[in-house]
Coordinates of C-alpha atoms in Angstrom, one line a residue:
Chain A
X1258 CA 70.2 46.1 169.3
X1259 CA 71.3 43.7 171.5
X1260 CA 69.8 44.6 174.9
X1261 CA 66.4 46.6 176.4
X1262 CA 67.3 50.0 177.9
X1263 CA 65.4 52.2 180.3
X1264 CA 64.5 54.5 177.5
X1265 CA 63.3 51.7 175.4
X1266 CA 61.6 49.9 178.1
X1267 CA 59.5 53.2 179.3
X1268 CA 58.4 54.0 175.8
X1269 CA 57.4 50.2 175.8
X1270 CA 55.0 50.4 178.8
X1271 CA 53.7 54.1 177.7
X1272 CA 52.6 52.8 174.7
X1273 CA 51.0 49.8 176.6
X1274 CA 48.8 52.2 178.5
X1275 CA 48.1 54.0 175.7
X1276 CA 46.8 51.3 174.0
X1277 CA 44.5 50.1 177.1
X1278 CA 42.9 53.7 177.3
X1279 CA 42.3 54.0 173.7
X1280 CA 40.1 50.3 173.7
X1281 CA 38.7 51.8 177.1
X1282 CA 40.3 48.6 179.1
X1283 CA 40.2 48.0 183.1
X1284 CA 43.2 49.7 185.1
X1285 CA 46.6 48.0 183.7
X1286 CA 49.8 47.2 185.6
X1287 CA 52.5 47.0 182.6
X1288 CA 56.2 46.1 183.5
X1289 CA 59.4 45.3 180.9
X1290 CA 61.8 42.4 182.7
X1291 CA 65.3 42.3 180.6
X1292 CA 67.0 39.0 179.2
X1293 CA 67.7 38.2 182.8
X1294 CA 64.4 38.3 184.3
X1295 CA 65.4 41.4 185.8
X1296 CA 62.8 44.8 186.3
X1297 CA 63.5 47.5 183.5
X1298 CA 60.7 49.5 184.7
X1299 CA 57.2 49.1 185.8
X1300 CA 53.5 51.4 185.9
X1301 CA 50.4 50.6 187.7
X1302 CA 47.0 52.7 187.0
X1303 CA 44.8 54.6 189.5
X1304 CA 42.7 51.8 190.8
X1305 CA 44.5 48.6 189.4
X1306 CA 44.4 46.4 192.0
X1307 CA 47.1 45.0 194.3
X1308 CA 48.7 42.1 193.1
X1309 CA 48.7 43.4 189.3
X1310 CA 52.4 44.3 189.9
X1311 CA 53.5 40.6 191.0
X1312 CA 50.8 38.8 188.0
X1313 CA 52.1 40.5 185.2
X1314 CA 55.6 40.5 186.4
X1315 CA 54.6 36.6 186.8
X1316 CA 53.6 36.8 183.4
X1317 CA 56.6 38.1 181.7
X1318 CA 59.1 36.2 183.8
X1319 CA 57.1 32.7 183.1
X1320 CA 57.9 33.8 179.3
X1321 CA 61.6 34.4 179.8
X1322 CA 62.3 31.2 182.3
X1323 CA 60.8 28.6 179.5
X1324 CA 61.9 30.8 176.4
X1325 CA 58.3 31.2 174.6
X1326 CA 55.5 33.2 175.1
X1327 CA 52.3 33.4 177.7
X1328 CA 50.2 31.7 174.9
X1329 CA 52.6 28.5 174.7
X1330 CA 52.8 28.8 178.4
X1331 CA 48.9 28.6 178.9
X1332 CA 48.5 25.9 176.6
X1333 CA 51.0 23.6 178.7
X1334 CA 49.2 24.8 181.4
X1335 CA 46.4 23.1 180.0
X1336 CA 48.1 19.8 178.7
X1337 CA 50.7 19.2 180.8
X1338 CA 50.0 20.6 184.7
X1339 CA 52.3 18.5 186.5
X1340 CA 55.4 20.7 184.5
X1341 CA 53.9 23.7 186.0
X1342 CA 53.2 22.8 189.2
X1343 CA 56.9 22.3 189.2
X1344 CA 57.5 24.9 187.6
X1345 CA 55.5 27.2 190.5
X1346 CA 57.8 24.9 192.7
X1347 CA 61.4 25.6 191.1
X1348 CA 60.2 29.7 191.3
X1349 CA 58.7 30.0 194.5
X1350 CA 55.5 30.6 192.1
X1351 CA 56.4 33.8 190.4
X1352 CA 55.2 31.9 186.9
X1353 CA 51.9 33.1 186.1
X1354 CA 50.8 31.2 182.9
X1355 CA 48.4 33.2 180.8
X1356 CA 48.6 35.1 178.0
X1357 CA 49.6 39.1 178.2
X1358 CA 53.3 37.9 178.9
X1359 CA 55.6 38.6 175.7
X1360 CA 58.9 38.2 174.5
X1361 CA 60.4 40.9 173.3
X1362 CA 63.2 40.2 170.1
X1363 CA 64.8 42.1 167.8
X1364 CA 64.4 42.2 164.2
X1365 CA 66.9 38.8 163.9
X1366 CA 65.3 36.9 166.5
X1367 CA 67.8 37.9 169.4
X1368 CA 65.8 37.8 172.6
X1369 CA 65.8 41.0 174.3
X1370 CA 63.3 40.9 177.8
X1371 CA 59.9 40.5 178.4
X1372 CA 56.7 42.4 178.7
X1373 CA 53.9 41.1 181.4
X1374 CA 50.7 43.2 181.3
X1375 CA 47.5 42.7 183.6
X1376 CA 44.3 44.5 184.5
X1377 CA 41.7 43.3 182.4
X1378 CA 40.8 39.9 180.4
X1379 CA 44.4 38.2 179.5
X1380 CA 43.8 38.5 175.7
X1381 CA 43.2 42.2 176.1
X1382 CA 46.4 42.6 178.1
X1383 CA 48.1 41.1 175.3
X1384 CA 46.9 43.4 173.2
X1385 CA 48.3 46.2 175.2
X1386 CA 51.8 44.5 175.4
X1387 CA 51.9 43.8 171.8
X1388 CA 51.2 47.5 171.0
X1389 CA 53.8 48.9 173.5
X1390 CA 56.3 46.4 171.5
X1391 CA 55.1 47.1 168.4
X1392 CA 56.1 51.4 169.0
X1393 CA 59.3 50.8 170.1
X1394 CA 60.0 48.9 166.3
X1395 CA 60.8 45.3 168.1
X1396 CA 59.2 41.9 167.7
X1397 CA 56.3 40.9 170.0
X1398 CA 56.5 36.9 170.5
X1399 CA 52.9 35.6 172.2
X1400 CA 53.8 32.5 172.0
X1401 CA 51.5 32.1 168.5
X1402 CA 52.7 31.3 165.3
X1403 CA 53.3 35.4 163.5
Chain B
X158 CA 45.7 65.0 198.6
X159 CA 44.8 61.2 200.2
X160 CA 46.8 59.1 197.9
X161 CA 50.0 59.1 195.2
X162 CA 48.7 58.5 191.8
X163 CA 50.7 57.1 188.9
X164 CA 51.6 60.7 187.3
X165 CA 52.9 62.0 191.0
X166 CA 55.1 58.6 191.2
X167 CA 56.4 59.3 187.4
X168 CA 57.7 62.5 188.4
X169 CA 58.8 61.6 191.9
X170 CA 61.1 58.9 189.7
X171 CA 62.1 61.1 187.2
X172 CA 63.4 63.3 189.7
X173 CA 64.9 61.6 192.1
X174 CA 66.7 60.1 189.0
X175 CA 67.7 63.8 187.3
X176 CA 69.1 64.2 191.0
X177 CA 71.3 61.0 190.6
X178 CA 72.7 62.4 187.3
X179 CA 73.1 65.9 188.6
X180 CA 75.1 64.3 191.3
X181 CA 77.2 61.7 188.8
X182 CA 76.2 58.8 191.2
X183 CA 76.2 55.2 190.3
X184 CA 73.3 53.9 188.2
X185 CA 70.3 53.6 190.3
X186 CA 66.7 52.6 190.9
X187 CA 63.7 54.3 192.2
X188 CA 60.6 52.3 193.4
X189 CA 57.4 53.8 194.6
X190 CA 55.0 52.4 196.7
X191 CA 51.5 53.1 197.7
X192 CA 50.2 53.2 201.6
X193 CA 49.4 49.3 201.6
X194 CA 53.2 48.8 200.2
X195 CA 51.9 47.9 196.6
X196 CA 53.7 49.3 193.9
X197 CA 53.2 52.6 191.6
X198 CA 55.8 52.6 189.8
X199 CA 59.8 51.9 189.2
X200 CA 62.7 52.5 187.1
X201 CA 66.3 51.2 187.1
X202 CA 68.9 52.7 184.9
X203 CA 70.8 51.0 182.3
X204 CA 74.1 49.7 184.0
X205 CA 72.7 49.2 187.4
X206 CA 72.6 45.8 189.0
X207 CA 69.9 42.9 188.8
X208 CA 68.9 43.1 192.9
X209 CA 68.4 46.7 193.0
X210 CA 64.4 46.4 192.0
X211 CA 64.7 44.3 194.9
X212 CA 66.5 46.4 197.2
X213 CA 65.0 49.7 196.2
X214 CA 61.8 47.9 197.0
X215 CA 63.0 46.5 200.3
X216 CA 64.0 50.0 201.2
X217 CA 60.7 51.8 201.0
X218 CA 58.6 48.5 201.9
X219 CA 60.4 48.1 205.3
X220 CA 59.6 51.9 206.0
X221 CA 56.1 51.1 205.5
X222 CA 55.9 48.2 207.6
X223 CA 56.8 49.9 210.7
X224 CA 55.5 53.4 209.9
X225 CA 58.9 55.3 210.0
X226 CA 62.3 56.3 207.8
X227 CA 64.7 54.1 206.5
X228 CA 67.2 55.9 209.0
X229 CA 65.1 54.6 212.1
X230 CA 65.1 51.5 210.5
X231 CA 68.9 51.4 210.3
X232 CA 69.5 52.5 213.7
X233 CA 67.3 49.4 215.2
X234 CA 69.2 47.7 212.9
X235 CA 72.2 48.2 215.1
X236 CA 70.7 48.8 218.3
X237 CA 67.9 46.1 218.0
X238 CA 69.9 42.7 215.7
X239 CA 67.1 40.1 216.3
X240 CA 63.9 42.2 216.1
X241 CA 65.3 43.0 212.6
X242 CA 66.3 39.6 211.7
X243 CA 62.5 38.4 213.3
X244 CA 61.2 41.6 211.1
X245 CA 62.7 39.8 208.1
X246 CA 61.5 36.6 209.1
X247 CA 57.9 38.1 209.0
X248 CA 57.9 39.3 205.7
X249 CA 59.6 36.8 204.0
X250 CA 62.8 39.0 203.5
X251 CA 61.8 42.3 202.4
X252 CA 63.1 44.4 204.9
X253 CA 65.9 46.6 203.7
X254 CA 67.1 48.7 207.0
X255 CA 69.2 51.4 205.5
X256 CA 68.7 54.8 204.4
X257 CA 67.4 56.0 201.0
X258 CA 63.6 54.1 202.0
X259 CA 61.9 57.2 202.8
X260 CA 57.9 57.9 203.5
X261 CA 56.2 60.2 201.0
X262 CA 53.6 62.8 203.9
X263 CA 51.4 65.2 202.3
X264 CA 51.7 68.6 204.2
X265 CA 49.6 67.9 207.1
X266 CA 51.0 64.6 208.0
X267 CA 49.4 62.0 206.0
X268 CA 50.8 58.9 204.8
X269 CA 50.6 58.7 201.2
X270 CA 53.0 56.0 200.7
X271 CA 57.4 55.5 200.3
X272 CA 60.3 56.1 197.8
X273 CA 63.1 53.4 197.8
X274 CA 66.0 54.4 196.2
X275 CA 68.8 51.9 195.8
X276 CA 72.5 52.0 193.5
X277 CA 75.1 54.1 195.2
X278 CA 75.8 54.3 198.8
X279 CA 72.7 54.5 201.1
X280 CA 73.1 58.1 201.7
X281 CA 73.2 59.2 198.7
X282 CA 70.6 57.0 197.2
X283 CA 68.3 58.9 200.4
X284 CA 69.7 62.2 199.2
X285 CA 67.9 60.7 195.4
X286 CA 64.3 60.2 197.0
X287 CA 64.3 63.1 199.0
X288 CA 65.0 65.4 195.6
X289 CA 62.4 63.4 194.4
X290 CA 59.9 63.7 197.2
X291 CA 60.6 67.2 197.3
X292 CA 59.7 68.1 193.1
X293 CA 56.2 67.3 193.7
X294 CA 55.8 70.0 197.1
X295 CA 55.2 66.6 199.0
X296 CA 57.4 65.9 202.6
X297 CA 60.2 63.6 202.7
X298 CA 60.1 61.5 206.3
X299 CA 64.0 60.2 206.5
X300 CA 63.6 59.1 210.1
X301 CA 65.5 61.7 210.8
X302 CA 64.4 65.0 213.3
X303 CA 63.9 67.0 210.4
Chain C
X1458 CA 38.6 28.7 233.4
X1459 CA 40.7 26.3 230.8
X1460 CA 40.2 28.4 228.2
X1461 CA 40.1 32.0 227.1
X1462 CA 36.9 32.5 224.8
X1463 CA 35.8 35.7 222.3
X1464 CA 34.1 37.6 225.1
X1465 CA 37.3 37.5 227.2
X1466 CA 39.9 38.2 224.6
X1467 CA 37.8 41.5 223.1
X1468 CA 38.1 42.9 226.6
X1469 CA 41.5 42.2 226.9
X1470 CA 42.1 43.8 223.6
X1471 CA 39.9 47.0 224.6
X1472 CA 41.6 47.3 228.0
X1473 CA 44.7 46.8 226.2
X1474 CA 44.2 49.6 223.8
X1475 CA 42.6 52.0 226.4
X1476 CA 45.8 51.9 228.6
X1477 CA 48.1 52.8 225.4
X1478 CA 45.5 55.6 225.1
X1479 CA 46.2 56.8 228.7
X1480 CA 49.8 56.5 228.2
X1481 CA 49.1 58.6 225.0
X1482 CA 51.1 55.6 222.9
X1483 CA 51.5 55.2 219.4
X1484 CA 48.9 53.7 218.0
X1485 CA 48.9 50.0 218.8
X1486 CA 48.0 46.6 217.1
X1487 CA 46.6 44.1 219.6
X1488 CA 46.5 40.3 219.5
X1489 CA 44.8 37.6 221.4
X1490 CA 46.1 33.8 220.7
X1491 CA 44.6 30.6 222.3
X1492 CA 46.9 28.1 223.7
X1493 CA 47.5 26.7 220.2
X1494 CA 48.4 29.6 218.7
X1495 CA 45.2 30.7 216.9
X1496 CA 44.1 33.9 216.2
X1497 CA 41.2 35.2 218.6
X1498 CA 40.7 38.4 218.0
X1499 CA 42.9 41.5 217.2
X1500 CA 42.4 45.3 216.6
X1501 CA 45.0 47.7 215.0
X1502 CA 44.3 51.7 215.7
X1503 CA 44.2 54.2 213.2
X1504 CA 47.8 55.3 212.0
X1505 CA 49.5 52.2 213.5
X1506 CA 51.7 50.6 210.5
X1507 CA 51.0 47.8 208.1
X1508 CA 53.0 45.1 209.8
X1509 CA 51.9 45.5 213.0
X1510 CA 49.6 42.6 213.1
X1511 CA 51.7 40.4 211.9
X1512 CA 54.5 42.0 214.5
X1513 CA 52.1 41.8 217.3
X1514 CA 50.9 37.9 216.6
X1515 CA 54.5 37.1 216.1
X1516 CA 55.5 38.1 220.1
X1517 CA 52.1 36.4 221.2
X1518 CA 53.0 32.7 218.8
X1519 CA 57.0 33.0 220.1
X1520 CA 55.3 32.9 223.7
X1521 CA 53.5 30.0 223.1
X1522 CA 55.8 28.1 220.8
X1523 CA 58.7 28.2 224.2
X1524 CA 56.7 28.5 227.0
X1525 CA 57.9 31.7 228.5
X1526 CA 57.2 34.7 228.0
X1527 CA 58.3 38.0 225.6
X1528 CA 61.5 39.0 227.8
X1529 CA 62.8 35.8 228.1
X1530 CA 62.4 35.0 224.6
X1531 CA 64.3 38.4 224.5
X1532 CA 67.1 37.5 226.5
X1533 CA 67.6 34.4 224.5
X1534 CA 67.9 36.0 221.3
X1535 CA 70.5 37.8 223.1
X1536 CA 72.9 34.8 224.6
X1537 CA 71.6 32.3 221.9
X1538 CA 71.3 33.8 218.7
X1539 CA 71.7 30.9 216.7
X1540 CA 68.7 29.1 218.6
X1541 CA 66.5 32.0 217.8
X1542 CA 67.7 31.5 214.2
X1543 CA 66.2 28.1 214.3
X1544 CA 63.2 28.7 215.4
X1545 CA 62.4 31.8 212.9
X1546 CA 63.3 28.8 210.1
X1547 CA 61.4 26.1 212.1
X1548 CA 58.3 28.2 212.4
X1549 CA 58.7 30.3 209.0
X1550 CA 59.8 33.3 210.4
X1551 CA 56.6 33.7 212.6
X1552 CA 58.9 34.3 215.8
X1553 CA 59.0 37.9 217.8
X1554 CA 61.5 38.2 220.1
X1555 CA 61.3 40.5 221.9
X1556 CA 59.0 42.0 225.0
X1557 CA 55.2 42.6 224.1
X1558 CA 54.6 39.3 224.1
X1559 CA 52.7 37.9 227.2
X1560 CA 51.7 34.4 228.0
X1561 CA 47.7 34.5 230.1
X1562 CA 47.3 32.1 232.7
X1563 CA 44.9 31.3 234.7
X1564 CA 45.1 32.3 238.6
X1565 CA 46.4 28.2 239.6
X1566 CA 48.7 28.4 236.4
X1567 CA 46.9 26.9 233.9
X1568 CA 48.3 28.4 230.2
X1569 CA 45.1 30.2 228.5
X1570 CA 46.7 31.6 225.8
X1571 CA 49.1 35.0 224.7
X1572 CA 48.4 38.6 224.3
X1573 CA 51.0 40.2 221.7
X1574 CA 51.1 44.5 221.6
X1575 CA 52.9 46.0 218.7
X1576 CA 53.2 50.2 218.0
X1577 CA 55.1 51.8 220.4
X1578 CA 58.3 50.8 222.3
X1579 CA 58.8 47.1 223.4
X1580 CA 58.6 47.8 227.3
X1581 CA 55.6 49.9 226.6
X1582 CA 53.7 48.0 224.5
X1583 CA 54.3 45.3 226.9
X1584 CA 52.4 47.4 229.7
X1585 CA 49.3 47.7 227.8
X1586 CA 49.2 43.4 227.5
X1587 CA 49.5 43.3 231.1
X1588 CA 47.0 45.9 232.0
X1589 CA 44.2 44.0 229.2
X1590 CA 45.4 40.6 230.9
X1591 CA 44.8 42.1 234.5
X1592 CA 41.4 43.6 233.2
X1593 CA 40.2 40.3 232.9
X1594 CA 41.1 39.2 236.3
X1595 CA 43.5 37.0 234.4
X1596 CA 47.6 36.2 235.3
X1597 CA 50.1 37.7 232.8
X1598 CA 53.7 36.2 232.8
X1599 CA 56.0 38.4 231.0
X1600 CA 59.1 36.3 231.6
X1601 CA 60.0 38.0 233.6
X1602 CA 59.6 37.1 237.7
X1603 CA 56.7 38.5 239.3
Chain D
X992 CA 34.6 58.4 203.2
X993 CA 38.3 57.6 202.0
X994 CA 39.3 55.0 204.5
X995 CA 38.2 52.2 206.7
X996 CA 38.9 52.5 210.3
X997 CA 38.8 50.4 213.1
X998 CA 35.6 51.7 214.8
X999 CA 33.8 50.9 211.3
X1000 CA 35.5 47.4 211.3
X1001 CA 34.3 46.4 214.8
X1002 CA 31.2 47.6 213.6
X1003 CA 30.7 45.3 210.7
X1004 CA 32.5 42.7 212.5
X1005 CA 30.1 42.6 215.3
X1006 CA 26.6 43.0 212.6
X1007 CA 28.4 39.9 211.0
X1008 CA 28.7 38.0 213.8
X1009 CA 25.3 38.7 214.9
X1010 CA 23.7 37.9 211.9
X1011 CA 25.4 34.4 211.9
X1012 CA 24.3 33.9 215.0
X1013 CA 19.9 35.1 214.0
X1014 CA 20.7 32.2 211.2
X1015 CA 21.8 30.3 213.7
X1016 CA 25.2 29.5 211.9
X1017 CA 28.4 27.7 212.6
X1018 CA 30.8 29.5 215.1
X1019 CA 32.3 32.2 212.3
X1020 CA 35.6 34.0 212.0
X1021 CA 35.1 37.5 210.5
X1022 CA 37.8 39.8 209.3
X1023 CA 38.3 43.2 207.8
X1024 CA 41.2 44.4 205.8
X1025 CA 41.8 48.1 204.6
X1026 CA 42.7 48.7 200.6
X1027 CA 45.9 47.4 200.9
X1028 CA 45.3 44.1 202.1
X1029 CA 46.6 44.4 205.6
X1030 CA 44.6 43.6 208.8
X1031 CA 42.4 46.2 210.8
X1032 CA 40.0 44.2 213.0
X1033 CA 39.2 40.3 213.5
X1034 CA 37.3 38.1 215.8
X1035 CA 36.7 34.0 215.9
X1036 CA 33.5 32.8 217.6
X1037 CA 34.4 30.4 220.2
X1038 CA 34.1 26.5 218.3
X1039 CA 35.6 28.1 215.1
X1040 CA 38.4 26.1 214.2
X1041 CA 41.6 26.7 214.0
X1042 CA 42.3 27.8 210.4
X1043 CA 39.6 30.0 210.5
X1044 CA 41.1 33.4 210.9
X1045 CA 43.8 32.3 207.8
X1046 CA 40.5 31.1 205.6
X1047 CA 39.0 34.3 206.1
X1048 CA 41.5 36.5 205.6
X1049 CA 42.1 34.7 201.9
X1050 CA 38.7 35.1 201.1
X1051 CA 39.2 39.0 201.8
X1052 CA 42.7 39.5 200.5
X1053 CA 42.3 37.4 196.9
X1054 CA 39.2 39.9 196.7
X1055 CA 41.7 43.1 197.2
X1056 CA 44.4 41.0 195.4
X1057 CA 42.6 40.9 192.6
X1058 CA 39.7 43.8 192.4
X1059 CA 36.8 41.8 192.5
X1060 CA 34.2 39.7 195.1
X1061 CA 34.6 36.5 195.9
X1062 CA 32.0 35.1 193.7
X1063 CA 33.9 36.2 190.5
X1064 CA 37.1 34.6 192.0
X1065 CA 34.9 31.3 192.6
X1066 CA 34.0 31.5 188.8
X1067 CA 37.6 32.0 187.5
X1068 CA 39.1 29.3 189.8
X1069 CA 36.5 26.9 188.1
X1070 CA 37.2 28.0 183.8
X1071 CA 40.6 28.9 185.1
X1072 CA 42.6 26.5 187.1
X1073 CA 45.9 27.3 186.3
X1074 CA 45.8 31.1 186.7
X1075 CA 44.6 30.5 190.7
X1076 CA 47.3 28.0 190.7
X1077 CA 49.5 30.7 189.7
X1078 CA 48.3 33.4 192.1
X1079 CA 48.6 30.9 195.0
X1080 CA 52.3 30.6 194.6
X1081 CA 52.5 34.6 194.1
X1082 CA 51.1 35.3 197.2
X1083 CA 52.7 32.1 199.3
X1084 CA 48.9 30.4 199.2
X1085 CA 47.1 33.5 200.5
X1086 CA 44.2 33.5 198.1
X1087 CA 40.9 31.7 198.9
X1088 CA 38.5 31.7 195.9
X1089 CA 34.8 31.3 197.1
X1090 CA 32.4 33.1 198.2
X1091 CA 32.5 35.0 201.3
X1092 CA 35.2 37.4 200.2
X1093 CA 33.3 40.7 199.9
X1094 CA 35.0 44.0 198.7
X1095 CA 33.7 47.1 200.7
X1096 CA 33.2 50.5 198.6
X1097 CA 31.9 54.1 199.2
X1098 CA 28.5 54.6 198.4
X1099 CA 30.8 56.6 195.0
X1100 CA 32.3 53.2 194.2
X1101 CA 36.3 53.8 196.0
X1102 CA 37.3 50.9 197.3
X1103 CA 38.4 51.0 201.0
X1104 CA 39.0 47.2 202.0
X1105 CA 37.7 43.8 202.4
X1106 CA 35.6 41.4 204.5
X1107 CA 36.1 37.9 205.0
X1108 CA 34.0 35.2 206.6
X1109 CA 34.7 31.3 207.2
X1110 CA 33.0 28.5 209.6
X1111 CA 29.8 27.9 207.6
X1112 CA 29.2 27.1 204.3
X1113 CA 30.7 30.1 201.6
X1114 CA 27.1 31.6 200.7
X1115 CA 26.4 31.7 204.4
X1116 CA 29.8 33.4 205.5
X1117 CA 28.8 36.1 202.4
X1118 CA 25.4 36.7 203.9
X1119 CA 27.1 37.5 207.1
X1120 CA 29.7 40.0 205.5
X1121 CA 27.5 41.6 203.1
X1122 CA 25.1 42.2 206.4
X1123 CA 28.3 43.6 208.2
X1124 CA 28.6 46.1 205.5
X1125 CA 25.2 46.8 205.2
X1126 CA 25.6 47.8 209.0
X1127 CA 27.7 50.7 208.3
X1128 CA 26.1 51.8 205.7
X1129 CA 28.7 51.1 203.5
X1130 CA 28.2 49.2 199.8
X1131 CA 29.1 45.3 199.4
X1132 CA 30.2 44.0 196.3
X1133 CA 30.2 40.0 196.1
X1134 CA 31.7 39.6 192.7
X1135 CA 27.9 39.5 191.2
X1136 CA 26.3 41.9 189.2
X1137 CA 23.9 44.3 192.3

C-alpha cells in the first residue's frame, strides 16, 4: 500500500472509538490526516468537547511535520522548548505535542498519514489510535522504540 | 430533536456522498458541524484535493456565523464585497460564500447545526448536502425560498 | 459627561434591543465600546447567529479606530477599497464596514464611545443604535450629517 | 433546560456582579458563553481595565474548549506546560487557565455554556461566577471535585 484511503482511514477511526468504549474512556475526537497533513476523515462523540477536533488534528499533524511520533514530540517538548515554540510559530500553532498522535506506516516502513486522538488522558488516546491502526493491519509509530 | 449526534452526522455523510456517486460528480467532501460551528464529523474521498476539508468547512461554518444558507451568503457576496471581505477578516478566513454550505433545521425550525459540501461545482456540491440532509427526515435551509 | 460608564451603556443596549423588538427585527447582538475600544457591555437575543458579536463589536471598533461613523466607513470601503484592506490587516481583521456602527457623543461633542448592532439589515440595525444612544439623552453620529 | 439564554445570562451576570460588589471586590468583568463558546451576555464594572472582557472570556472559553472548570485547566497548565502552550496557538491565544472559568450544567449534568470572571484575584472572580450560577439555579462546576 502506498497511500491511506477513505475506506481505510474510516475503519481506522471506527476501531479507535471502539477501543475507547470498550476501556469505558471519556468522549473521543479521532481524525486520520494523509502523508500530506491533509483530513482523511474525522469523528467526534456526543459530549466531547469543542476544541477536540483542532487538538488531536494538532496532534497527528505535529507527528507528520517533524516525521516521528507524539511521544518523541512530547519529550522535545520537554528538553528542547525553544524548537517548539518555533515550531507553534512556523504552524500558526496547529502542533499539539503530546502523545495520542501516530504515524501510520506500512509493513516496510513507508509512511502513510497520521492518527491524532483526544478526549481523555493522552496515554489513553494513544491507546485508542494504536488499536484503530492496529485493525486496519498497518504499523502504529508512537514515537517509542516497538 | 435539540442537537445532531455523531450517528445522524455519519449518515448525513454517507449520504450526501452516495448522492455524489449516484450523480458521477467529482470526488468530494462532506463536513458536519454542530450549532456552535464545532465539528461532528467529515469525509473526503480518495482523489479529491488537499483544501477541500477546508473549504467544505468554510462552507457550512460561514452559514452558521450569520444564521443563513450558503446561497444568501453568495448573493452578499456580490451584492455586499467589503462586508464579506470584513466577514473574513473576523474569522480569520473561514468564510466560504458559495452554495453547498447548507443549515441542518429539525421540523419545527430549530437550528441543529450545517452540512458543507465541497469538490465539484458549488451547485452540485449543495445538491450533495441537501440529499444528505434530507436521508435523515431533517430540513435542508439553502438560503433559498424554499 | 467624559465618559460613558456600565449603567449607561446597559440602557443603551436595552433601549437598543427594545426598538428592534418594536420593529419586530431579527434578533440582534448589541455592543457598547468606550472611547478606547473596550468592551462595555453587550447582549445577543435568542436565535441571533454565532458571529454576531464579533460582527456587531467590529462596526462599533471601525468607528472608533477612524473617527467617523458606520456610513462613512461604508462609503469608503466603497471608493477606497484598498484603504479598507489596510486597515482589516492593520487591526487583524477587527474592521466592519458597514452602517450599524455609531460613534456616542456627548451633547458639546465630546467622543464617549460606539454602539455596534448586528442581526437584521445594516440600515435597520443602525436604527436601533441610535434609538439606545437617544435613550440615554446621548448624541449618535452615524456619518452621516445630522 | 437545554440552552442558555440571554435572560438567564443577565441574570447570573448581574448576581455576579453583585456579589463582587458584598465582597467588596475589584471592579469585575463577567461573561457568559453558550455550549459552543460564542458570546451571549457581558458587562465590565466601571475601573475594570481594559483587557478585562478578553481575560474573561478565556477563562470561559478554555473551560468549553476543553470540557472542564478552570481549576482543572490551572492544574494541567502547571504539570503540563507544553500542552497549554499548544492550545494557545490552536485557538490564536484564547485560552486563560486559572480559576474563574466555571462551566454551567443542568441540574442532569448537560452542559449549556460558560462563565467567566476577571478584575480581582482568580479564586475571587470564581466566587463571583459560581454565585451567578447559583442565582439561576443552575449547577457550577469549577474544575474541582463538588
Amino acid at each position: 500500500m502506498n497511500q491511506l484511503n477513505l475506506d481505510i482511514a474510516t475503519r481506522v477511526i471506527d476501531s479507535a472509538l471502539q477501543k475507547g468504549r470498550e476501556l469505558e474512556l471519556a468522549p473521543l475526537c479521532v481524525v486520520v490526516l494523509d502523508a500530506g497533513g491533509h483530513l482523511i476523515a474525522a469523528k467526534r462523540e456526543d459530549g466531547a468537547s469543542l476544541l477536540r477536533p483542532e487538538i488531536a488534528t494538532g496532534k497527528a499533524y505535529g507527528c507528520l511535520a517533524m516525521g516521528f511520533g507524539g511521544r518523541e514530540l512530547a519529550r522535545r517538548a520537554q528538553t528542547s522548548a525553544p524548537f517548539l515554540t518555533a515550531l507553534s510559530g512556523l504552524t500558526g500553532g496547529k502542533v499539539v505535542p503530546v502523545p495520542g498522535g501516530v504515524l501510520v506506516r506500512s509493513s516496510d516502513g513507508h509512511l502513510l498519514g497520521a492518527v491524532g486522538v483526544s478526549g481523555d488522558a493522552s496515554p489513553k488516546d494513544e491507546v485508542c489510535a494504536v488499536a484503530g491502526i492496529a485493525a486496519v493491519d498497518l504499523v502504529a509509530d508512537t514515537g517509542d522504540a516497538a
